[in-house]
Amino acid sequence: ATDVHIEVRDSDLRIDVFRASGKGGQHVNTTDSAVRVTHIPSGIVVENQQERSQIQNKEKALQILRARLYERERQRMANERRASRNRLIGTGGRSEKCRTYNYAQNRVTDHRINYSIYDIEGMMGGSALQQVIDQLRIQHDLDELASLD
């Protein structure tokens, strides 16, 4: 798996300080030790008031923010990989088949290029296979030329 690199710039952060709530007696009421860090580009908000020191709370909040950003980026990359893989694999459904072998009509149809050949024995033996390969190459070359426009 590829490593996820997260860079948090100070300019992307809004840091608010406020008085902590909960236990702590008079100390809680007199110091702004709680910290709220907002990552502006992603909108992720982290609050921390576990420690008595504003500096320690800020460090912990930044650690939590980095962890959340890392997880979000890791999840995004995993989703991209999954979507890319699914596009390549396809569903495996009937509509994705590349050839039909119709023995009753002595016909082989390649659905990628909509080419039919009426020599199923030659296809199975390999002698008529070159005709299909040639048609595939021609179609591939036409597709390449069309993509240059």
PDB file of N, CA, C and O in Angstrom, residues 8 17-18 22 25-27 34 41 51 54 67 73 81-82 84 96 98-99 114-115 124 133-134 145 147:
ATOM      1  N   VAL A   8      -0.065  19.676   7.455  1.00  0.00           N
ATOM      2  CA  VAL A   8      -0.998  20.645   8.009  1.00  0.00           C
ATOM      3  C   VAL A   8      -0.255  21.966   8.161  1.00  0.00           C
ATOM      4  O   VAL A   8       0.688  22.074   8.946  1.00  0.00           O
ATOM      5  N   VAL A  17      -9.288  29.448  21.893  1.00  0.00           N
ATOM      6  CA  VAL A  17      -9.099  29.018  23.276  1.00  0.00           C
ATOM      7  C   VAL A  17     -10.299  29.488  24.083  1.00  0.00           C
ATOM      8  O   VAL A  17     -10.868  30.549  23.811  1.00  0.00           O
ATOM      9  N   PHE A  18     -10.689  28.661  25.055  1.00  0.00           N
ATOM     10  CA  PHE A  18     -11.828  29.007  25.891  1.00  0.00           C
ATOM     11  C   PHE A  18     -11.670  28.312  27.236  1.00  0.00           C
ATOM     12  O   PHE A  18     -10.777  27.488  27.425  1.00  0.00           O
ATOM     13  N   GLY A  22     -16.429  21.417  33.382  1.00  0.00           N
ATOM     14  CA  GLY A  22     -16.313  20.168  34.131  1.00  0.00           C
ATOM     15  C   GLY A  22     -15.531  20.361  35.411  1.00  0.00           C
ATOM     16  O   GLY A  22     -15.443  21.456  35.962  1.00  0.00           O
ATOM     17  N   GLY A  25     -12.453  22.722  39.783  1.00  0.00           N
ATOM     18  CA  GLY A  25     -12.546  23.771  40.791  1.00  0.00           C
ATOM     19  C   GLY A  25     -12.275  25.151  40.221  1.00  0.00           C
ATOM     20  O   GLY A  25     -12.603  25.451  39.082  1.00  0.00           O
ATOM     21  N   GLN A  26     -11.671  25.987  41.056  1.00  0.00           N
ATOM     22  CA  GLN A  26     -11.434  27.373  40.671  1.00  0.00           C
ATOM     23  C   GLN A  26     -10.485  27.494  39.483  1.00  0.00           C
ATOM     24  O   GLN A  26     -10.594  28.430  38.685  1.00  0.00           O
ATOM     25  N   HIS A  27      -9.545  26.550  39.347  1.00  0.00           N
ATOM     26  CA  HIS A  27      -8.570  26.629  38.254  1.00  0.00           C
ATOM     27  C   HIS A  27      -9.270  26.652  36.893  1.00  0.00           C
ATOM     28  O   HIS A  27      -8.876  27.393  35.985  1.00  0.00           O
ATOM     29  N   ALA A  34      -8.819  25.244  27.530  1.00  0.00           N
ATOM     30  CA  ALA A  34      -9.397  24.399  26.494  1.00  0.00           C
ATOM     31  C   ALA A  34      -9.056  24.967  25.115  1.00  0.00           C
ATOM     32  O   ALA A  34      -8.951  26.182  24.945  1.00  0.00           O
ATOM     33  N   PRO A  41      -9.678  23.974   5.407  1.00  0.00           N
ATOM     34  CA  PRO A  41      -9.984  23.322   4.121  1.00  0.00           C
ATOM     35  C   PRO A  41     -10.936  22.130   4.248  1.00  0.00           C
ATOM     36  O   PRO A  41     -11.786  21.922   3.390  1.00  0.00           O
ATOM     37  N   GLU A  51      -6.105  18.288  29.507  1.00  0.00           N
ATOM     38  CA  GLU A  51      -4.973  18.688  30.341  1.00  0.00           C
ATOM     39  C   GLU A  51      -5.252  20.049  30.989  1.00  0.00           C
ATOM     40  O   GLU A  51      -6.153  20.767  30.591  1.00  0.00           O
ATOM     41  N   GLN A  54      -2.916  24.896  28.390  1.00  0.00           N
ATOM     42  CA  GLN A  54      -3.369  25.206  27.043  1.00  0.00           C
ATOM     43  C   GLN A  54      -2.411  24.632  26.000  1.00  0.00           C
ATOM     44  O   GLN A  54      -2.849  24.119  24.962  1.00  0.00           O
ATOM     45  N   ALA A  67      -4.490  12.806  12.925  1.00  0.00           N
ATOM     46  CA  ALA A  67      -4.987  11.432  12.810  1.00  0.00           C
ATOM     47  C   ALA A  67      -6.276  11.385  11.980  1.00  0.00           C
ATOM     48  O   ALA A  67      -6.446  10.500  11.135  1.00  0.00           O
ATOM     49  N   GLU A  73      -7.758  10.834   4.334  1.00  0.00           N
ATOM     50  CA  GLU A  73      -6.976  10.698   3.108  1.00  0.00           C
ATOM     51  C   GLU A  73      -6.749   9.233   2.761  1.00  0.00           C
ATOM     52  O   GLU A  73      -6.838   8.826   1.603  1.00  0.00           O
ATOM     53  N   ARG A  81      -8.670   3.465  -5.279  1.00  0.00           N
ATOM     54  CA  ARG A  81      -8.113   2.185  -5.737  1.00  0.00           C
ATOM     55  C   ARG A  81      -9.226   1.180  -6.016  1.00  0.00           C
ATOM     56  O   ARG A  81      -9.205   0.472  -7.025  1.00  0.00           O
ATOM     57  N   ARG A  82     -10.205   1.121  -5.116  1.00  0.00           N
ATOM     58  CA  ARG A  82     -11.311   0.177  -5.275  1.00  0.00           C
ATOM     59  C   ARG A  82     -12.107   0.493  -6.542  1.00  0.00           C
ATOM     60  O   ARG A  82     -12.436  -0.404  -7.326  1.00  0.00           O
ATOM     61  N   SER A  84     -11.066   2.146  -9.205  1.00  0.00           N
ATOM     62  CA  SER A  84     -10.219   1.871 -10.367  1.00  0.00           C
ATOM     63  C   SER A  84     -10.188   0.376 -10.667  1.00  0.00           C
ATOM     64  O   SER A  84     -10.309  -0.045 -11.822  1.00  0.00           O
ATOM     65  N   GLU A  96     -20.804  -8.092 -20.716  1.00  0.00           N
ATOM     66  CA  GLU A  96     -19.383  -7.777 -20.853  1.00  0.00           C
ATOM     67  C   GLU A  96     -18.598  -8.850 -21.604  1.00  0.00           C
ATOM     68  O   GLU A  96     -17.386  -8.759 -21.699  1.00  0.00           O
ATOM     69  N   CYS A  98     -16.801 -10.883 -24.506  1.00  0.00           N
ATOM     70  CA  CYS A  98     -16.174 -10.353 -25.711  1.00  0.00           C
ATOM     71  C   CYS A  98     -16.508 -11.194 -26.948  1.00  0.00           C
ATOM     72  O   CYS A  98     -16.463 -10.679 -28.043  1.00  0.00           O
ATOM     73  N   ARG A  99     -16.840 -12.475 -26.779  1.00  0.00           N
ATOM     74  CA  ARG A  99     -17.161 -13.290 -27.939  1.00  0.00           C
ATOM     75  C   ARG A  99     -18.334 -14.222 -27.673  1.00  0.00           C
ATOM     76  O   ARG A  99     -18.509 -14.682 -26.562  1.00  0.00           O
ATOM     77  N   ASN A 114     -17.725  -5.863 -33.063  1.00  0.00           N
ATOM     78  CA  ASN A 114     -18.924  -6.234 -33.818  1.00  0.00           C
ATOM     79  C   ASN A 114     -18.546  -6.919 -35.132  1.00  0.00           C
ATOM     80  O   ASN A 114     -18.989  -6.536 -36.212  1.00  0.00           O
ATOM     81  N   TYR A 115     -17.707  -7.942 -35.020  1.00  0.00           N
ATOM     82  CA  TYR A 115     -17.212  -8.677 -36.180  1.00  0.00           C
ATOM     83  C   TYR A 115     -17.631 -10.140 -36.054  1.00  0.00           C
ATOM     84  O   TYR A 115     -17.412 -10.765 -35.022  1.00  0.00           O
ATOM     85  N   MET A 124     -11.902 -22.601 -33.615  1.00  0.00           N
ATOM     86  CA  MET A 124     -11.501 -23.529 -32.562  1.00  0.00           C
ATOM     87  C   MET A 124     -10.172 -24.199 -32.899  1.00  0.00           C
ATOM     88  O   MET A 124      -9.385 -24.490 -32.007  1.00  0.00           O
ATOM     89  N   ILE A 133      -7.956 -11.449 -35.049  1.00  0.00           N
ATOM     90  CA  ILE A 133      -6.849 -10.646 -34.507  1.00  0.00           C
ATOM     91  C   ILE A 133      -6.568  -9.446 -35.410  1.00  0.00           C
ATOM     92  O   ILE A 133      -6.358  -8.330 -34.933  1.00  0.00           O
ATOM     93  N   ASP A 134      -6.589  -9.672 -36.730  1.00  0.00           N
ATOM     94  CA  ASP A 134      -6.363  -8.568 -37.665  1.00  0.00           C
ATOM     95  C   ASP A 134      -7.448  -7.495 -37.521  1.00  0.00           C
ATOM     96  O   ASP A 134      -7.146  -6.301 -37.522  1.00  0.00           O
ATOM     97  N   LEU A 145      -6.122   6.578 -33.536  1.00  0.00           N
ATOM     98  CA  LEU A 145      -6.170   7.755 -34.397  1.00  0.00           C
ATOM     99  C   LEU A 145      -7.275   8.714 -33.961  1.00  0.00           C
ATOM    100  O   LEU A 145      -7.094   9.923 -33.971  1.00  0.00           O
ATOM    101  N   SER A 147      -8.388   9.121 -30.974  1.00  0.00           N
ATOM    102  CA  SER A 147      -8.050   9.760 -29.711  1.00  0.00           C
ATOM    103  C   SER A 147      -7.022  10.888 -29.886  1.00  0.00           C
ATOM    104  O   SER A 147      -6.871  11.711 -28.990  1.00  0.00           O
TER     105      SER A 147
END
